[in-house]
C-alpha cells in the first residue's frame, strides 16, 4: 500500500517555458478578447469587424490565378521538399533592390513561413539565452512570446505618443551589457508611423556607439511586414540603409492581404559583416526550428506574387473616410502613413470600457491595452466599405455616451 506521506506531488504537465508564455498578460488579454468577441459575433452577419488585418471581401482574381497556376506541376519534384527555392529568392532580392535601392543578393534571402518565423529566426541567429531584446510600446503583441520562447529577455520602452516616433533616449537608456537586439517596426503596427531617415540615421549612430561601449555588437531586427503598404506617395526607408548590422523580416501576408498563406523571408543586406558565417547558421535553424520554410506551392508562386500588391489606393481611401469622419465626431485620430491600421485616442482613459461600448453596438476594435498602451484603440482598414459606413453611427453614439463620463479626452 502506498504511503500518502511519501508519494511525490504530481509534476506540472507543461514546461516552465510553456507556462511562462501562457501567462504573459498581453497574450492572455488577446486570447480572452478574441474568444469573447468570437462568441459575440457568432451567427451575426451585420457586425463591423475592425480587429485583425483579415480580408473582408473576396480576394482579387490575380492573386487566386497566381496560386492556381503555381498548383499545376511542371515536373515530378514540384511538391518535393523545398528549402530556399532559387527562383523565389532571386525574385525577393530583386524586389528589395527596387524598393530600397540596396543590392541584396539571393543567397542572403531565407524563405520562411511568414513574418512570425522570420523574426524568430533573426532573434535566434544572433542571440543566446539570457540576452536582452529592446522593443518599443505599443508593439505588435507577439514580440514578447517570440522573445521568451527563444530564452531571451524582453526590455520594453515607450514611444513618443505625440509623434509616434521611437524614443531614442529611452532606447539608449535601456541598453546594457546584455543587450543583443533592438527591434524596429516601420511602417508601424499599430500606429501607422513610418520612421523618417533622419531618425533611422540617429538610431544607427547610437547603436554603433553603444556596441563599441559595451564591447559586443547590437543587432537591429527590422520588422517590415508593411513596407509595400505606404500612402500619399511617400518613400519608405529601411534601417538597412543606415545600419549594416540589420536583419530584415518581411511577410507577403500583408502585401496581399492573405495572412493565412504563410510566406515571408529574412534578408541580410550586402553590407552585413560576417554574413558568410551567418548563412549556414540560418539554414540550420530553419530546419531545427521545425522546417520553417514556406510550402512548395507558395515558393513556386512567389516570383509572380512579387509583381503586384493589395489595392493600396483602396486602403488609403478608407483611411481618409475614417480619419475625416471620426475627426468630425471629436475623436483624436493620427493619420497613418502606412499599414492598414488607425491608432486613435480613446475618448475616456479606460479604453477597454470604451471599446465595450462599441461592442454593444456591434462594432469590434482592439483596445490599446492589448498593445500595452492604454488610452488608445486600433481600427483595421481591411474592413470592407459597407462595414465602415455602417460603423459610423455607432462611433458617433459611443462618443456621445463618453462625453457624459468623467475623464473624457477632448
XYZ file of C-alpha atoms in Angstrom:
410
model
C 0.000 0.000 0.000
C 1.322 3.424 -0.978
C 2.218 5.714 1.887
C 0.479 9.045 1.121
C 3.071 10.944 3.139
C 5.881 9.834 0.823
C 4.064 9.954 -2.523
C 5.611 12.725 -4.668
C 3.309 15.503 -5.724
C 2.416 15.308 -9.414
C 4.705 17.400 -11.566
C 3.344 20.053 -13.862
C 2.237 18.723 -17.219
C 3.952 21.596 -19.027
C 7.433 23.054 -19.055
C 8.278 26.231 -17.177
C 8.886 27.908 -20.545
C 5.436 26.991 -21.848
C 3.793 28.095 -18.614
C 5.572 31.422 -18.747
C 4.474 32.013 -22.334
C 0.878 31.231 -21.463
C 0.999 33.656 -18.524
C 2.088 36.753 -20.494
C -0.573 39.373 -19.573
C -0.903 40.869 -23.047
C -1.054 37.380 -24.557
C -3.808 36.382 -22.133
C -5.735 39.564 -22.939
C -5.565 38.935 -26.673
C -6.689 35.335 -26.247
C -9.556 36.250 -23.904
C -10.666 39.131 -26.095
C -10.691 37.037 -29.249
C -12.572 34.191 -27.570
C -15.229 36.526 -26.177
C -15.509 38.530 -29.385
C -15.852 35.363 -31.444
C -18.729 34.174 -29.273
C -20.481 37.520 -29.532
C -20.111 37.662 -33.300
C -21.200 34.079 -33.887
C -24.171 33.939 -36.202
C -24.226 37.699 -36.766
C -23.721 38.894 -40.311
C -24.104 42.611 -39.662
C -21.219 43.173 -37.253
C -18.423 45.570 -38.159
C -15.124 43.778 -37.569
C -12.111 46.111 -37.280
C -9.930 43.783 -35.200
C -7.401 41.694 -37.104
C -5.998 42.606 -40.509
C -8.107 39.910 -42.131
C -9.781 40.293 -45.539
C -13.499 41.100 -45.597
C -14.030 40.862 -49.316
C -13.207 38.272 -51.941
C -9.553 38.055 -52.967
C -8.612 39.569 -56.344
C -8.621 37.253 -59.346
C -4.951 37.917 -59.986
C -3.990 36.516 -56.596
C -6.193 33.447 -56.982
C -4.952 32.796 -60.509
C -1.322 33.084 -59.382
C -1.840 30.366 -56.789
C -3.829 28.252 -59.252
C -1.047 28.461 -61.837
C 1.549 27.510 -59.210
C -0.515 24.466 -58.314
C -0.002 22.929 -61.762
C 3.118 20.710 -61.539
C 5.841 21.229 -64.124
C 7.891 18.158 -63.154
C 7.771 15.223 -60.745
C 9.602 17.114 -57.983
C 7.119 20.016 -57.947
C 5.806 19.095 -54.484
C 9.007 17.595 -53.094
C 10.792 19.073 -50.073
C 11.516 22.751 -50.664
C 14.123 24.741 -48.753
C 15.156 28.138 -50.111
C 13.998 27.950 -53.717
C 16.357 29.754 -56.072
C 13.708 31.458 -58.232
C 11.825 32.687 -55.166
C 14.987 34.032 -53.532
C 16.033 35.808 -56.702
C 12.622 37.446 -57.105
C 12.640 38.621 -53.484
C 16.173 40.024 -53.741
C 15.356 41.894 -56.963
C 12.194 43.329 -55.401
C 14.053 44.544 -52.316
C 16.687 46.193 -54.507
C 13.976 48.090 -56.419
C 12.256 49.160 -53.201
C 15.294 50.210 -51.178
C 18.000 50.719 -53.804
C 20.165 48.262 -51.868
C 21.774 45.412 -53.895
C 20.525 42.394 -51.962
C 21.823 39.005 -53.115
C 19.605 35.952 -53.480
C 21.857 33.846 -51.251
C 21.068 36.257 -48.397
C 17.290 35.693 -48.628
C 15.909 32.978 -46.307
C 12.321 31.980 -47.039
C 10.082 31.471 -44.008
C 6.535 30.613 -43.002
C 5.517 34.256 -42.731
C 6.864 37.162 -40.707
C 6.496 35.267 -37.391
C 9.164 32.757 -38.384
C 11.383 35.436 -39.947
C 11.516 37.401 -36.687
C 12.069 34.263 -34.596
C 14.811 33.167 -36.995
C 16.529 36.554 -36.731
C 16.452 36.503 -32.927
C 17.885 33.000 -32.675
C 20.579 33.679 -35.292
C 22.298 36.443 -33.321
C 21.192 35.910 -29.696
C 21.846 33.387 -26.943
C 19.552 32.633 -23.998
C 19.735 35.415 -21.427
C 20.455 38.142 -23.971
C 18.196 41.215 -23.900
C 15.943 42.409 -26.698
C 14.679 46.005 -26.692
C 11.437 46.988 -28.408
C 9.021 49.907 -28.208
C 5.457 50.134 -26.917
C 2.917 49.912 -28.457
C 4.275 46.762 -30.096
C 2.979 44.038 -32.326
C 1.603 41.950 -29.498
C 3.535 38.768 -30.322
C 7.077 40.121 -29.919
C 7.148 39.122 -26.264
C 6.132 35.461 -26.830
C 8.724 35.100 -29.601
C 11.414 36.619 -27.390
C 10.587 34.469 -24.367
C 10.313 31.278 -26.428
C 13.875 31.918 -27.612
C 15.055 32.172 -23.995
C 15.689 35.909 -24.326
C 14.755 38.809 -22.056
C 12.247 41.410 -23.308
C 13.066 45.029 -22.471
C 10.220 47.445 -23.219
C 10.456 51.187 -23.787
C 7.750 53.708 -24.607
C 7.437 55.815 -27.741
C 6.579 59.472 -28.148
C 2.771 59.295 -28.193
C 2.537 62.696 -29.871
C 4.670 61.925 -32.938
C 4.528 58.100 -32.633
C 8.303 58.065 -33.245
C 10.602 55.728 -31.340
C 12.192 57.402 -28.332
C 15.936 57.213 -28.936
C 16.753 58.444 -25.423
C 14.603 55.691 -23.931
C 16.275 53.043 -26.110
C 19.719 54.365 -25.211
C 18.914 54.291 -21.503
C 17.701 50.685 -21.784
C 20.923 49.356 -23.349
C 23.054 47.221 -21.028
C 25.976 44.837 -21.446
C 23.417 42.083 -22.118
C 21.654 43.921 -24.968
C 21.889 41.999 -28.220
C 18.913 43.129 -30.357
C 16.750 46.180 -30.893
C 13.517 45.589 -32.823
C 12.159 48.361 -35.051
C 8.815 48.097 -36.854
C 8.229 50.558 -39.703
C 5.658 51.140 -41.105
C 4.478 50.550 -37.577
C 1.686 48.333 -36.352
C -0.416 49.700 -34.669
C 0.403 53.399 -35.175
C 0.925 53.513 -38.946
C 4.032 55.682 -38.476
C 6.887 55.463 -41.000
C 10.126 56.423 -39.288
C 11.940 59.208 -41.176
C 15.502 58.710 -42.449
C 16.997 61.249 -40.055
C 15.602 59.274 -37.102
C 16.929 55.988 -38.502
C 20.349 57.570 -39.016
C 20.453 58.757 -35.408
C 19.383 55.298 -34.243
C 22.176 53.727 -36.292
C 24.750 56.096 -34.835
C 23.529 55.389 -31.321
C 23.653 51.598 -31.794
C 27.133 51.790 -33.286
C 28.406 53.846 -30.348
C 26.654 51.596 -27.829
C 28.135 48.469 -29.432
C 31.627 49.922 -29.023
C 30.864 50.961 -25.447
C 29.603 47.573 -24.252
C 32.130 45.599 -26.289
C 29.656 43.488 -28.270
C 27.609 44.000 -31.389
C 23.999 45.129 -31.020
C 21.911 43.930 -33.952
C 18.821 45.592 -35.288
C 15.858 43.454 -36.402
C 13.717 45.452 -38.826
C 10.130 44.189 -38.960
C 8.969 45.406 -42.385
C 5.765 43.459 -42.935
C 4.065 46.610 -44.286
C 6.862 48.162 -46.328
C 4.779 47.963 -49.534
C 1.675 49.496 -47.905
C 2.622 53.170 -47.916
C 0.275 56.110 -48.510
C 0.443 59.537 -50.130
C 3.327 58.653 -52.432
C 5.801 58.529 -49.542
C 9.099 56.715 -49.973
C 9.735 54.038 -47.399
C 13.186 53.974 -45.810
C 14.557 50.858 -44.135
C 17.133 50.705 -41.322
C 19.298 48.579 -43.661
C 20.099 51.827 -45.495
C 21.757 53.231 -42.364
C 22.920 50.351 -40.154
C 24.893 47.464 -41.620
C 24.048 45.064 -38.772
C 20.336 44.891 -39.644
C 18.294 41.738 -40.267
C 15.164 42.441 -42.321
C 11.955 40.434 -41.735
C 9.166 40.543 -44.330
C 5.746 38.949 -44.842
C 3.712 38.620 -48.030
C 0.575 38.073 -45.941
C 0.214 41.852 -45.538
C 1.228 42.730 -49.093
C -1.588 40.569 -50.484
C -3.975 40.693 -47.507
C -3.732 36.920 -47.201
C -2.406 36.212 -43.699
C -3.445 32.572 -43.900
C -0.958 31.929 -46.725
C 2.217 31.793 -44.685
C 5.164 33.064 -46.703
C 7.858 35.610 -45.895
C 11.607 35.872 -45.551
C 14.586 37.010 -43.522
C 17.100 39.084 -45.509
C 20.689 40.095 -44.798
C 21.885 43.274 -46.531
C 25.110 43.141 -48.569
C 26.700 45.463 -46.003
C 26.249 42.917 -43.172
C 29.710 41.898 -41.893
C 30.302 38.168 -41.384
C 27.164 37.200 -43.288
C 29.100 34.277 -44.815
C 29.363 32.913 -41.264
C 25.666 33.536 -40.689
C 24.452 31.666 -43.780
C 24.951 28.069 -42.587
C 23.716 29.020 -39.115
C 20.466 30.403 -40.525
C 19.796 27.410 -42.763
C 20.479 25.093 -39.829
C 17.988 26.984 -37.699
C 15.363 26.846 -40.449
C 15.400 23.060 -40.158
C 15.860 22.850 -36.381
C 13.003 25.267 -35.681
C 10.601 22.878 -37.373
C 11.232 23.238 -41.107
C 10.108 26.873 -41.196
C 10.245 27.073 -44.988
C 7.094 28.097 -46.915
C 5.367 25.196 -48.615
C 6.271 24.365 -52.201
C 3.174 25.943 -53.732
C 3.891 29.382 -52.260
C 7.552 29.228 -53.261
C 6.557 28.468 -56.857
C 4.069 31.353 -56.775
C 6.407 33.880 -55.188
C 8.043 35.321 -58.348
C 4.590 36.251 -59.654
C 3.380 37.422 -56.224
C 6.198 39.970 -56.322
C 4.601 41.639 -59.353
C 1.551 43.115 -57.583
C 0.162 44.102 -54.176
C -3.121 44.655 -52.395
C -5.018 47.746 -53.609
C -3.192 50.403 -51.570
C -5.342 53.143 -53.095
C -8.469 51.491 -51.691
C -6.884 51.296 -48.236
C -5.903 54.972 -48.462
C -9.487 55.951 -49.364
C -10.755 54.026 -46.341
C -8.170 55.769 -44.192
C -9.376 59.167 -45.387
C -13.027 58.272 -44.861
C -12.474 57.167 -41.275
C -9.978 59.874 -40.306
C -12.280 62.633 -41.551
C -15.479 61.079 -40.180
C -14.077 60.255 -36.758
C -12.277 63.570 -36.520
C -15.561 65.331 -37.219
C -17.138 63.470 -34.308
C -14.440 64.681 -31.914
C -12.030 61.729 -31.964
C -8.285 62.359 -31.964
C -7.018 60.224 -34.823
C -3.441 60.054 -36.069
C -3.366 59.859 -39.883
C -1.250 56.756 -40.615
C 1.440 56.964 -43.282
C 1.369 53.222 -43.938
C -0.002 49.809 -42.812
C -3.752 49.269 -42.713
C -4.472 50.486 -39.181
C -5.663 53.607 -37.399
C -4.489 54.154 -33.823
C -6.894 56.588 -32.201
C -7.125 58.087 -28.725
C -9.932 56.685 -26.611
C -12.413 59.397 -25.556
C -12.093 58.084 -21.996
C -8.973 56.821 -20.203
C -10.464 53.328 -19.843
C -10.058 52.107 -23.427
C -11.495 48.692 -22.587
C -14.702 50.269 -21.304
C -14.871 52.406 -24.427
C -14.357 49.501 -26.810
C -17.014 47.590 -24.867
C -19.434 50.413 -25.642
C -18.676 49.820 -29.326
C -19.173 46.066 -28.940
C -22.679 46.738 -27.615
C -23.267 48.438 -30.968
C -21.803 45.503 -32.956
C -18.530 47.282 -33.736
C -15.337 45.445 -32.787
C -11.953 47.170 -32.422
C -8.841 46.353 -30.384
C -8.346 48.354 -27.159
C -4.929 49.915 -26.656
C -4.320 47.778 -23.575
C -3.760 44.813 -25.914
C -0.732 46.765 -27.188
C 0.349 47.659 -23.635
C -0.635 51.264 -24.344
C -3.876 52.121 -22.536
C -5.919 55.093 -23.662
C -5.960 54.207 -27.373
C -7.768 51.826 -29.702
C -6.885 50.291 -33.075
C -9.067 50.071 -36.177
C -8.214 47.809 -39.120
C -8.797 49.333 -42.555
C -9.230 45.874 -44.033
C -12.896 46.024 -43.068
C -14.960 46.456 -46.213
C -16.572 49.749 -47.284
C -20.017 48.668 -46.131
C -18.699 47.925 -42.635
C -17.086 51.335 -42.467
C -20.296 53.162 -43.382
C -22.419 51.059 -41.018
C -19.978 51.667 -38.166
C -20.089 55.467 -38.251
C -23.366 55.895 -36.329
C -22.008 53.522 -33.673
C -18.785 55.504 -33.333
C -20.805 58.705 -33.029
C -23.147 57.245 -30.408
C -20.190 55.871 -28.415
C -18.540 59.301 -28.472
C -21.702 61.000 -27.220
C -22.027 58.433 -24.453
C -18.395 59.016 -23.492
C -18.901 62.782 -23.262
C -21.144 62.186 -20.270
C -18.459 60.269 -18.415
C -15.712 61.807 -16.273
C -12.209 61.967 -17.738
C -13.272 62.354 -21.355
C -10.360 63.239 -23.688
C -11.108 66.363 -25.722
